[in-house]
Amino acid sequence: MDIGLAQWQFLVALLTGALLLFVIMWIAWHRVAERRETERRIAAARVRSGHIPLEIPTVRGGLSVSGDSPPDTLPEWFIQGKGEHAIVDELPRIHVRYLDPRGQKAECTMQVDHLDVQKRILHGHGELPGDLRRIPLHQITGARIAESGQRFNIDTWVDAVRVARRRRGQL
């Protein structure tokens, strides 16, 4: 089987085109990945600076410990409202998907009793009496707000709780 010069040139051109297409796709994929990573880092920095994203559980309440004085970091038009602002809900009722100690997938709806930020463990109780749960945060694969079913990022919520506790002087 003899390959002619025209067939050989066609094969080389085809391989060159495929390689060029691969390089262009690789560059585009890396640019998109860089942009997503940059957006993720900016969002994480905003949370660490005190911004509360819409996708994490919140409650309405005062931001200060005493409840009388509004914080001086908010603009005057915002402070003149009813004195209640959206703050991070540290004890939400959530639906969690996680890996149990045996590595099996499990899920439950639980009321959070305590978030241990240092040990990165979520303490809570389920709907049945005596159903206590201690779930390490690294084993959680997904979380939703139980009432609305809205997804939220557990790591972003933990960072927002850490910032809220730091502002109150509890951390």
C-alpha positions as a Python dict, from the first residue, in 0.01 Angstrom:
ca = {
    (1, 'M'): (0, 0, 0),
    (2, 'D'): (173, 307, -126),
    (3, 'I'): (73, 653, 1),
    (4, 'G'): (103, 921, -264),
    (5, 'L'): (245, 1267, -211),
    (6, 'A'): (-100, 1432, -224),
    (7, 'Q'): (-238, 1196, 39),
    (8, 'W'): (67, 1251, 258),
    (9, 'Q'): (29, 1630, 235),
    (10, 'F'): (-343, 1601, 314),
    (11, 'L'): (-265, 1388, 622),
    (12, 'V'): (-2, 1635, 746),
    (13, 'A'): (-240, 1930, 690),
    (14, 'L'): (-517, 1746, 874),
    (15, 'L'): (-293, 1666, 1171),
    (16, 'T'): (-162, 2024, 1178),
    (17, 'G'): (-517, 2159, 1175),
    (18, 'A'): (-621, 1922, 1456),
    (19, 'L'): (-317, 2024, 1662),
    (20, 'L'): (-389, 2393, 1603),
    (21, 'L'): (-753, 2343, 1703),
    (22, 'F'): (-641, 2160, 2018),
    (23, 'V'): (-403, 2443, 2113),
    (24, 'I'): (-674, 2707, 2061),
    (25, 'M'): (-924, 2508, 2270),
    (26, 'W'): (-663, 2458, 2546),
    (27, 'I'): (-586, 2831, 2561),
    (28, 'A'): (-957, 2920, 2568),
    (29, 'W'): (-1027, 2664, 2841),
    (30, 'H'): (-744, 2801, 3057),
    (31, 'R'): (-863, 3159, 3014),
    (32, 'V'): (-1214, 3063, 3121),
    (33, 'A'): (-1074, 2869, 3420),
    (34, 'E'): (-859, 3169, 3519),
    (35, 'R'): (-1158, 3401, 3498),
    (36, 'R'): (-1373, 3169, 3712),
    (37, 'E'): (-1096, 3136, 3970),
    (38, 'T'): (-1057, 3515, 3980),
    (39, 'E'): (-1433, 3558, 4029),
    (40, 'R'): (-1431, 3297, 4307),
    (41, 'R'): (-1143, 3471, 4484),
    (42, 'I'): (-1311, 3811, 4455),
    (43, 'A'): (-1635, 3669, 4598),
    (44, 'A'): (-1444, 3505, 4885),
    (45, 'A'): (-1263, 3833, 4959),
    (46, 'R'): (-1595, 4019, 4963),
    (47, 'V'): (-1734, 3770, 5215),
    (48, 'R'): (-1424, 3806, 5433),
    (49, 'S'): (-1471, 4183, 5425),
    (50, 'G'): (-1828, 4157, 5551),
    (51, 'H'): (-2045, 4132, 5239),
    (52, 'I'): (-2332, 3884, 5277),
    (53, 'P'): (-2413, 3710, 4947),
    (54, 'L'): (-2776, 3640, 4866),
    (55, 'E'): (-2728, 3264, 4850),
    (56, 'I'): (-2642, 3207, 5217),
    (57, 'P'): (-2901, 3186, 5498),
    (58, 'T'): (-2978, 3521, 5661),
    (59, 'V'): (-3207, 3656, 5930),
    (60, 'R'): (-3327, 4007, 6005),
    (61, 'G'): (-3179, 4170, 6309),
    (62, 'G'): (-2947, 4431, 6451),
    (63, 'L'): (-2579, 4411, 6376),
    (64, 'S'): (-2446, 4530, 6709),
    (65, 'V'): (-2435, 4337, 7036),
    (66, 'S'): (-2627, 4604, 7227),
    (67, 'G'): (-2886, 4639, 6952),
    (68, 'D'): (-2915, 5018, 6995),
    (69, 'S'): (-2635, 5167, 6792),
    (70, 'P'): (-2609, 5098, 6420),
    (71, 'P'): (-2262, 5019, 6287),
    (72, 'D'): (-2067, 5311, 6151),
    (73, 'T'): (-1971, 5122, 5834),
    (74, 'L'): (-2316, 5151, 5679),
    (75, 'P'): (-2435, 5458, 5489),
    (76, 'E'): (-2676, 5695, 5662),
    (77, 'W'): (-2969, 5614, 5428),
    (78, 'F'): (-2935, 5248, 5524),
    (79, 'I'): (-2909, 5318, 5896),
    (80, 'Q'): (-3227, 5530, 5895),
    (81, 'G'): (-3439, 5224, 5815),
    (82, 'K'): (-3611, 5014, 6078),
    (83, 'G'): (-3285, 4921, 6247),
    (84, 'E'): (-3296, 4566, 6119),
    (85, 'H'): (-3054, 4440, 5860),
    (86, 'A'): (-2985, 4109, 5692),
    (87, 'I'): (-2729, 3926, 5902),
    (88, 'V'): (-2583, 3578, 5867),
    (89, 'D'): (-2801, 3307, 6016),
    (90, 'E'): (-2559, 3105, 6229),
    (91, 'L'): (-2823, 2848, 6326),
    (92, 'P'): (-3016, 2774, 6006),
    (93, 'R'): (-3231, 2473, 5931),
    (94, 'I'): (-3057, 2306, 5639),
    (95, 'H'): (-3074, 1994, 5425),
    (96, 'V'): (-2723, 1845, 5404),
    (97, 'R'): (-2574, 1579, 5181),
    (98, 'Y'): (-2256, 1431, 5321),
    (99, 'L'): (-2036, 1124, 5344),
    (100, 'D'): (-2082, 930, 5667),
    (101, 'P'): (-1782, 781, 5856),
    (102, 'R'): (-1806, 463, 5646),
    (103, 'G'): (-1783, 665, 5324),
    (104, 'Q'): (-2147, 610, 5229),
    (105, 'K'): (-2358, 893, 5091),
    (106, 'A'): (-2612, 1021, 5344),
    (107, 'E'): (-2845, 1317, 5375),
    (108, 'C'): (-3052, 1473, 5647),
    (109, 'T'): (-3247, 1783, 5735),
    (110, 'M'): (-3106, 1932, 6052),
    (111, 'Q'): (-3130, 2236, 6272),
    (112, 'V'): (-2778, 2367, 6327),
    (113, 'D'): (-2699, 2400, 6697),
    (114, 'H'): (-2338, 2510, 6672),
    (115, 'L'): (-2075, 2566, 6407),
    (116, 'D'): (-1725, 2498, 6537),
    (117, 'V'): (-1518, 2721, 6310),
    (118, 'Q'): (-1183, 2611, 6454),
    (119, 'K'): (-1243, 2235, 6425),
    (120, 'R'): (-1463, 2282, 6115),
    (121, 'I'): (-1745, 2065, 6249),
    (122, 'L'): (-2119, 2124, 6216),
    (123, 'H'): (-2325, 2026, 6523),
    (124, 'G'): (-2701, 1989, 6496),
    (125, 'H'): (-3006, 1781, 6557),
    (126, 'G'): (-3246, 1613, 6320),
    (127, 'E'): (-3622, 1595, 6326),
    (128, 'L'): (-3642, 1293, 6556),
    (129, 'P'): (-3569, 1316, 6930),
    (130, 'G'): (-3212, 1216, 7009),
    (131, 'D'): (-3101, 1250, 6646),
    (132, 'L'): (-2779, 1444, 6705),
    (133, 'R'): (-2531, 1493, 6422),
    (134, 'R'): (-2166, 1598, 6411),
    (135, 'I'): (-2061, 1642, 6051),
    (136, 'P'): (-1709, 1752, 5952),
    (137, 'L'): (-1732, 2027, 5693),
    (138, 'H'): (-1495, 1852, 5452),
    (139, 'Q'): (-1742, 1561, 5424),
    (140, 'I'): (-2036, 1779, 5320),
    (141, 'T'): (-2103, 1747, 4948),
    (142, 'G'): (-2405, 1976, 4923),
    (143, 'A'): (-2628, 2198, 5133),
    (144, 'R'): (-2968, 2356, 5081),
    (145, 'I'): (-3181, 2587, 5293),
    (146, 'A'): (-3458, 2359, 5423),
    (147, 'E'): (-3743, 2610, 5388),
    (148, 'S'): (-3670, 2738, 5038),
    (149, 'G'): (-3461, 2457, 4888),
    (150, 'Q'): (-3207, 2710, 4764),
    (151, 'R'): (-2852, 2580, 4733),
    (152, 'F'): (-2571, 2752, 4914),
    (153, 'N'): (-2198, 2710, 4943),
    (154, 'I'): (-2114, 2579, 5289),
    (155, 'D'): (-1759, 2724, 5278),
    (156, 'T'): (-1890, 3072, 5197),
    (157, 'W'): (-2138, 3042, 5484),
    (158, 'V'): (-1862, 2938, 5725),
    (159, 'D'): (-1650, 3237, 5617),
    (160, 'A'): (-1949, 3471, 5666),
    (161, 'V'): (-2013, 3326, 6014),
    (162, 'R'): (-1645, 3372, 6100),
    (163, 'V'): (-1661, 3738, 5991),
    (164, 'A'): (-1983, 3798, 6186),
    (165, 'R'): (-1833, 3646, 6501),
    (166, 'R'): (-1515, 3847, 6460),
    (167, 'R'): (-1718, 4170, 6428),
    (168, 'R'): (-1908, 4084, 6747),
    (169, 'G'): (-1579, 4006, 6923),
    (170, 'Q'): (-1657, 3637, 6975),
    (171, 'L'): (-1371, 3496, 6773),
}
